[in-house]
Tab-separated table of C-alpha atoms and ligand atoms in Angstrom:
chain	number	residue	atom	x	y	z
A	18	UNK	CA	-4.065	36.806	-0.142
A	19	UNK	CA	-4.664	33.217	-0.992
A	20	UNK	CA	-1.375	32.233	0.921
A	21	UNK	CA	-2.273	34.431	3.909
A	22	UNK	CA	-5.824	32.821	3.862
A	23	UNK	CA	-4.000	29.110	3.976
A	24	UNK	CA	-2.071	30.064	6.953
A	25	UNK	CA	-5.014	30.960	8.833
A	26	UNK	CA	-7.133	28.140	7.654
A	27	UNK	CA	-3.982	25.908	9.136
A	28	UNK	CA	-3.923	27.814	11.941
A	29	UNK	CA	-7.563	27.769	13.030
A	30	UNK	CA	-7.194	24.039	12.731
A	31	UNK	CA	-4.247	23.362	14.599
A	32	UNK	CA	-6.448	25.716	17.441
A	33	UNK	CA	-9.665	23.755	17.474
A	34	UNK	CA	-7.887	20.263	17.405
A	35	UNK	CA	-6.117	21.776	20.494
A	36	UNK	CA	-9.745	23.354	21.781
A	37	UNK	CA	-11.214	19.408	21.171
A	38	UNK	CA	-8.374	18.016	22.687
A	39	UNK	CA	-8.379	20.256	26.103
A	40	UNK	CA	-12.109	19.970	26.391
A	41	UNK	CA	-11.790	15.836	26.256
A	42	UNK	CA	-9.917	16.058	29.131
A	43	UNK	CA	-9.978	15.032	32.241
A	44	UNK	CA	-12.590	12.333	30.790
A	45	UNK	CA	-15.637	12.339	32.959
A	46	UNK	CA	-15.082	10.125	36.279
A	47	UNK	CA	-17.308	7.345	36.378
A	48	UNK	CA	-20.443	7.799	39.435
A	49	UNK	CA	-22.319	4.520	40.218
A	50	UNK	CA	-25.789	4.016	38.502
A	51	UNK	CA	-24.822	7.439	36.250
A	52	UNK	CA	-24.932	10.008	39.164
A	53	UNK	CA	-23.522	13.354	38.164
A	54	UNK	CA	-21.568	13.930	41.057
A	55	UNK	CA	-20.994	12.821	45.209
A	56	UNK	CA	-21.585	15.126	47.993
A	57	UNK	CA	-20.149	14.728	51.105
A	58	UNK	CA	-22.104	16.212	54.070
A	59	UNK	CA	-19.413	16.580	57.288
A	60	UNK	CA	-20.015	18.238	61.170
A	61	UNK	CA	-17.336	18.765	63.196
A	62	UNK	CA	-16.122	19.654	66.164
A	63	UNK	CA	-18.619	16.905	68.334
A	64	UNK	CA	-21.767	19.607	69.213
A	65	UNK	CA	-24.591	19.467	70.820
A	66	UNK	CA	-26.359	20.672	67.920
A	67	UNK	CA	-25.046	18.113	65.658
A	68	UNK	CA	-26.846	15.536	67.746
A	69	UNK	CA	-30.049	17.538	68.560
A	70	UNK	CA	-30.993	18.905	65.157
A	71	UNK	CA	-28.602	16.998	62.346
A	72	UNK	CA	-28.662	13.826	62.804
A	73	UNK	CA	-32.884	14.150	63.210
A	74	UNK	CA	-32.933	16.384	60.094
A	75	UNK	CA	-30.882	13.251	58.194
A	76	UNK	CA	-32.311	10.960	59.603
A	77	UNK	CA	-35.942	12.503	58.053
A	78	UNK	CA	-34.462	12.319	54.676
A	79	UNK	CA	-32.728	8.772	54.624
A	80	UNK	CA	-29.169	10.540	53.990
A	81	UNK	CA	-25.808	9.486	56.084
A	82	UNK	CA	-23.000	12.194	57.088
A	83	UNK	CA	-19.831	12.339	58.513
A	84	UNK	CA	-19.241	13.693	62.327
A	85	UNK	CA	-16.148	14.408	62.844
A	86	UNK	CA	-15.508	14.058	66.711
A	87	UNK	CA	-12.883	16.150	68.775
A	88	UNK	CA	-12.392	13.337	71.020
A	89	UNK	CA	-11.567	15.609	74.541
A	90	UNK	CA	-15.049	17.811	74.085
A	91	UNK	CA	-17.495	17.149	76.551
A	92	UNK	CA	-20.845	16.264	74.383
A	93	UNK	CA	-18.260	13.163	73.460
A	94	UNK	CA	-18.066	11.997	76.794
A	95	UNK	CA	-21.315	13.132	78.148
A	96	UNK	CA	-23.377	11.870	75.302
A	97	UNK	CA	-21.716	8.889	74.015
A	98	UNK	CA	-24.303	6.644	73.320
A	99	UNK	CA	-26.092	9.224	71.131
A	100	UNK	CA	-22.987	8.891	68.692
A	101	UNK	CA	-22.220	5.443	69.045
A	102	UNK	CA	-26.222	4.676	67.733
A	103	UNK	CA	-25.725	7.438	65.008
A	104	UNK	CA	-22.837	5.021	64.179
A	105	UNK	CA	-25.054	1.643	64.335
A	106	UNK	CA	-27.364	3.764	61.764
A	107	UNK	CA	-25.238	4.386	59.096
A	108	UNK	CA	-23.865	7.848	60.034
A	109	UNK	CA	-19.526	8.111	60.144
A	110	UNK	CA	-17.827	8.917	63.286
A	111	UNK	CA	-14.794	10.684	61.885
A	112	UNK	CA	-11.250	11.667	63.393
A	113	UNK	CA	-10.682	15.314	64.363
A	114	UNK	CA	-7.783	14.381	66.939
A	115	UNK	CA	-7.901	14.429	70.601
A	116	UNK	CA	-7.504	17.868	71.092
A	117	UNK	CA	-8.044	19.988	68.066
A	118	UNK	CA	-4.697	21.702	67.968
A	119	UNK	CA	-4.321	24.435	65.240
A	120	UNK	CA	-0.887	26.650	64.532
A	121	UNK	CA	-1.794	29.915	67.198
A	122	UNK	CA	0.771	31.857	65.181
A	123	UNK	CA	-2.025	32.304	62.481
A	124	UNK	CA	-4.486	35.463	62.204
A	125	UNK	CA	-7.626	35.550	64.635
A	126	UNK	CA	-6.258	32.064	66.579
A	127	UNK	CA	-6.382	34.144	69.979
A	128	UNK	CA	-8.679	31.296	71.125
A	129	UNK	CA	-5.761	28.481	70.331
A	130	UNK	CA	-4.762	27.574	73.857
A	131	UNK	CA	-0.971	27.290	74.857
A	132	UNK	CA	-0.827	23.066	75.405
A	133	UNK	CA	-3.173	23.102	72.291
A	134	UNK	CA	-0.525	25.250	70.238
A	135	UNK	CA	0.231	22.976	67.004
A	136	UNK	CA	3.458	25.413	67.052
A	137	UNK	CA	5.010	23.561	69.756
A	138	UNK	CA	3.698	20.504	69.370
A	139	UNK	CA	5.825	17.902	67.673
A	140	UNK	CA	4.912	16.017	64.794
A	141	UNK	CA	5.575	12.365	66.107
A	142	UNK	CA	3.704	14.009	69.566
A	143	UNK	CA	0.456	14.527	66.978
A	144	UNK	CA	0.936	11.204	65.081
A	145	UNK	CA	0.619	9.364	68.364
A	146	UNK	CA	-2.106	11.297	69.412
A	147	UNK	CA	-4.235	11.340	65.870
A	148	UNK	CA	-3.310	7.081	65.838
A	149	UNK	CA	-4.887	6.861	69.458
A	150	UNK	CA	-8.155	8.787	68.488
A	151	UNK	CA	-8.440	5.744	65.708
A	152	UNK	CA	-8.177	3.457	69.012
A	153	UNK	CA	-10.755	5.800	71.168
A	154	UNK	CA	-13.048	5.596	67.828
A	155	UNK	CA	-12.994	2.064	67.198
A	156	UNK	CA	-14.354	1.825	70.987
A	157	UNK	CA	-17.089	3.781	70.507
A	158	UNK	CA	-17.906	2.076	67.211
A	159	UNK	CA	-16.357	-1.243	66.462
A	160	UNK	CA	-14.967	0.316	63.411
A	161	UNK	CA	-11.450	0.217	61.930
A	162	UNK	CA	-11.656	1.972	58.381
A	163	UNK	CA	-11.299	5.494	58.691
A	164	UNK	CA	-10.948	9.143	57.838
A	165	UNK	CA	-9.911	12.363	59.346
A	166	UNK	CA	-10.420	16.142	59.334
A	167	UNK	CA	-7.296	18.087	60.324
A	168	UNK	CA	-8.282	20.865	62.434
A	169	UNK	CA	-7.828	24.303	60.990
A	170	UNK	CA	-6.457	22.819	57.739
A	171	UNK	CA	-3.359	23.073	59.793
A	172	UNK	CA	-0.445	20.206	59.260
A	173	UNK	CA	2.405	22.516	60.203
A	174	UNK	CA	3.687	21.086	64.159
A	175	UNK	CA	6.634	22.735	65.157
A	176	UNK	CA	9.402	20.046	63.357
A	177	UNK	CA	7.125	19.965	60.113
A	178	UNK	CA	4.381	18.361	58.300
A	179	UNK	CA	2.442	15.751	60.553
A	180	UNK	CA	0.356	14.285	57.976
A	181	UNK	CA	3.148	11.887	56.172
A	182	UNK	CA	3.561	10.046	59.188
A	183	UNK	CA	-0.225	8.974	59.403
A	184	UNK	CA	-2.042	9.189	56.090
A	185	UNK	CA	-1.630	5.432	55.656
A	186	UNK	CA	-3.921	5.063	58.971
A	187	UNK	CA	-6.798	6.954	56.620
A	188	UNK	CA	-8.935	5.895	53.639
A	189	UNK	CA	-9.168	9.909	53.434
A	190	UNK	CA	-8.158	12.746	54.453
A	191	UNK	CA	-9.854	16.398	54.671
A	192	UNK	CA	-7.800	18.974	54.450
A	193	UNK	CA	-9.347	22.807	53.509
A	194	UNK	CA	-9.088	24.767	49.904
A	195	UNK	CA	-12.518	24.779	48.860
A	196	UNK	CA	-16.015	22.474	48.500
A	197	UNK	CA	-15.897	21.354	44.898
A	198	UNK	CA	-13.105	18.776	43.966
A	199	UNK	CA	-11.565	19.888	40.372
A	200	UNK	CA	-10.652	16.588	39.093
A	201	UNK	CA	-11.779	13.015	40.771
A	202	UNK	CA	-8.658	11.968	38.503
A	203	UNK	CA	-6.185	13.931	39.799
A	204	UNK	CA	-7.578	14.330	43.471
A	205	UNK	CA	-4.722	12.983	46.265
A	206	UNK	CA	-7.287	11.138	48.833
A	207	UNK	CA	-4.913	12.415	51.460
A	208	UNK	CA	-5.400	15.929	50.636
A	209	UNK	CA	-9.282	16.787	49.395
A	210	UNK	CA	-10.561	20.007	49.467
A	211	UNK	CA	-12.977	21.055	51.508
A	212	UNK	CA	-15.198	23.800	52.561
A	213	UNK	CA	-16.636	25.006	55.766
A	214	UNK	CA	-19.885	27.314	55.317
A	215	UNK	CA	-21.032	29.686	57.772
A	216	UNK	CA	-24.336	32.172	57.831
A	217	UNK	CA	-25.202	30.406	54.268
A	218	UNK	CA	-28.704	30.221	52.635
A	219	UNK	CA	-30.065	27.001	51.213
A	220	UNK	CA	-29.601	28.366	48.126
A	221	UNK	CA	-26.023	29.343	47.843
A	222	UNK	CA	-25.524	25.321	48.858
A	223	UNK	CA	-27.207	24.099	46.169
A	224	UNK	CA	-25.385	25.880	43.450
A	225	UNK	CA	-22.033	24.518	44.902
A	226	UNK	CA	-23.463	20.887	44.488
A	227	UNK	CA	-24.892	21.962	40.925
A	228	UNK	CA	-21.733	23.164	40.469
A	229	UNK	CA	-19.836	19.664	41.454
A	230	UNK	CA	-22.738	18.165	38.910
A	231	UNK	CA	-21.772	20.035	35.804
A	232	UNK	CA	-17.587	19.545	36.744
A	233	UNK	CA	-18.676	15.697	37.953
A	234	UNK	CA	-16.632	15.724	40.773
A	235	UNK	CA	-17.548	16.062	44.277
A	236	UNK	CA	-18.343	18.564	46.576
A	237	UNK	CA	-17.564	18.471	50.414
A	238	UNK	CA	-19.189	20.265	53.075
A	239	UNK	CA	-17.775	20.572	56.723
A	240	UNK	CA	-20.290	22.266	59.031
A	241	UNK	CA	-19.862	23.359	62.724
A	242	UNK	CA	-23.065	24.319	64.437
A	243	UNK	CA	-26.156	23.868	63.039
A	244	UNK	CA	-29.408	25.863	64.845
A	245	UNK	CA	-26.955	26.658	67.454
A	246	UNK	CA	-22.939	26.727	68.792
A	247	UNK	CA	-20.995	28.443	66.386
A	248	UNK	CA	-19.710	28.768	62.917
A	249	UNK	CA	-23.720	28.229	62.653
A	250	UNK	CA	-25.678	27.669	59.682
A	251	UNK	CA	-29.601	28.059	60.287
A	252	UNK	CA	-31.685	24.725	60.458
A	253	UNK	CA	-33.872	26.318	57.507
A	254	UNK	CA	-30.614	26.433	55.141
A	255	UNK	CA	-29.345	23.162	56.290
A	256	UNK	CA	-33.123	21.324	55.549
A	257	UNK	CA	-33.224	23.271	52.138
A	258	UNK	CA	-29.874	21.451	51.422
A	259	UNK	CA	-30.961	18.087	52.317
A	260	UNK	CA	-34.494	18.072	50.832
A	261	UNK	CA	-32.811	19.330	47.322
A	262	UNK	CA	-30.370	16.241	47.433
A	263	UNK	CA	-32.831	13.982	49.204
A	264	UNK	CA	-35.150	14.862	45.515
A	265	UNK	CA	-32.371	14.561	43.417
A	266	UNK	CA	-30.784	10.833	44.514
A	267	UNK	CA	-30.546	10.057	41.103
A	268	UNK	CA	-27.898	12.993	40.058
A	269	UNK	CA	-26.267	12.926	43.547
A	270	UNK	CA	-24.824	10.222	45.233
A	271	UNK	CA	-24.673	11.295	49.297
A	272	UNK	CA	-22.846	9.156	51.424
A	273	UNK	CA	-20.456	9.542	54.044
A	274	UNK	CA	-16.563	10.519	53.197
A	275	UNK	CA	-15.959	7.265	54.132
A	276	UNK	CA	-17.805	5.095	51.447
A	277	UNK	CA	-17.292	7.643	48.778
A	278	UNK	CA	-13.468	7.934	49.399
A	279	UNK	CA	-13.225	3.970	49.529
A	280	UNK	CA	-15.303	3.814	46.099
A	281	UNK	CA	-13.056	7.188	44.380
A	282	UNK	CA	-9.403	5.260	45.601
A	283	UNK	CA	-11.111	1.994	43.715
A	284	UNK	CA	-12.249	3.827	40.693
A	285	UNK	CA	-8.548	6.023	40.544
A	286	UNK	CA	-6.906	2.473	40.060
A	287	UNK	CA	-9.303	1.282	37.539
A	288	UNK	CA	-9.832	3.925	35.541
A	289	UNK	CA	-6.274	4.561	35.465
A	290	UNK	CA	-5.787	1.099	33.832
A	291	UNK	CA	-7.845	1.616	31.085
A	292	UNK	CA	-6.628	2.296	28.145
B	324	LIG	ZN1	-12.605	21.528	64.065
């Protein structure tokens, strides 16, 4: 018995030094001033809404997005000067490409449009075009650091994967997959997960930043319509959201996917210096 009790005494141990070892690990990625965790709050697409209702509703509560403009949609020509001050304020004008194409071969893509078809669209074709929307941004805001949303998630053109042959134009890249990073350590700033919500509550957005607070990571957000177009989420759910972070600055560091992304690339290299 004594023997039998040994081997499970040794064998508990070798278990919790494995359970101490697992749970110190990733260590916990370092947030300015002690914050818990970044949020990134996106809008894309260029809508009306985004203009009439977001950027006021910010605006109210001192917080910056991320708008994320489809550069051939009308509210980008016929209300440029709305974005271009949203850009002299703070706010990040974004690349979405010039002209949103996503793979129609997908389910429910009926609406993909044939010369819009990423199917049969070549990859060096969408590099020049997602290169020139940096050009057509840095117009509208004097800008030259920047990130992008790929439309759809979708990187597939019809000779292959796109993305290699511009993520060195982007400080970050959005890609699809989900709204709270896993690990800032391991997190490829050409590939970050992202979620876009639809018909939430205020509520349901909260817990996913609570839950990017307890992991310490980040949590991304990439909405469409707000109080109106499509993909909507209601103004009430969207102001719950940004009074709850606007109250809890200290825990959660909001900023645009541009500044956080710059200050996560700088804090990858450091941190993976230390020793
Ligand atoms: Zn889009």
């Amino acid at each position: 018995m004594a023997r039998r009790a040994a081997v499970w005494a040794l064998g508990m141990a070798a278990w919790c030094a494995v359970a101490i070892a697992s749970a110190a690990t990733p260590a916990r990625f370092a947030w300015p001033d002690g914050k818990r965790a970044a949020v990134s709050l996106a809008y894309d697409d260029a809508l009306d809404s985004q203009l009439d209702n977001v950027i006021p509703a910010l605006d109210k509560v001192g917080l910056k997005g991320s708008f994320y403009l489809q550069l051939s949609r009308e509210p980008v020509n016929t209300r440029l000067a709305e974005w271009r001050a949203a850009a002299a304020e703070g706010h990040e004008l974004g690349n979405h490409t010039l002209f949103h194409q996503c793979q129609a071969s997908l389910p429910d893509r009926s609406w993909v449009e044939p010369q819009r078809n990423l199917d049969t669209t070549t990859k060096a074709q969408m590099a020049d075009q997602v290169l020139l929307a940096n050009t057509m941004l840095h117009a509208i805001d004097g800008k030259t650091a920047r990130t992008l949303t790929v439309p759809c998630g979708d990187v597939h053109a019809q000779d292959g994967d796109y993305l290699p042959l511009v993520k060195q134009a982007f400080v970050g890249i959005k890609l699809g997959g989900g709204a709270v990073v896993p690990d800032m350590m391991a997190l490829d700033p050409s590939a970050v997960p992202v979620e876009a919500p639809v018909g939430v509550t205020g509520k349901q957005l909260i817990a996913q930043v609570e839950e990017a607070g307890r992991k310490g990571t980040m949590v991304n957000f990439t909405f469409h319509g707000v109080g109106g177009d499509y993909l909507t989420v209601s103004n009430e759910a969207h102001a719950e959201l940004l009074a709850y972070l606007a109250a809890h600055k200290d825990r959660y560091w909001t900023d645009t996917f541009l500044n956080l992304m710059t200050y996560v690339r700088q804090q990858q290299a450091t941190q993976a210096k230390a020793p």
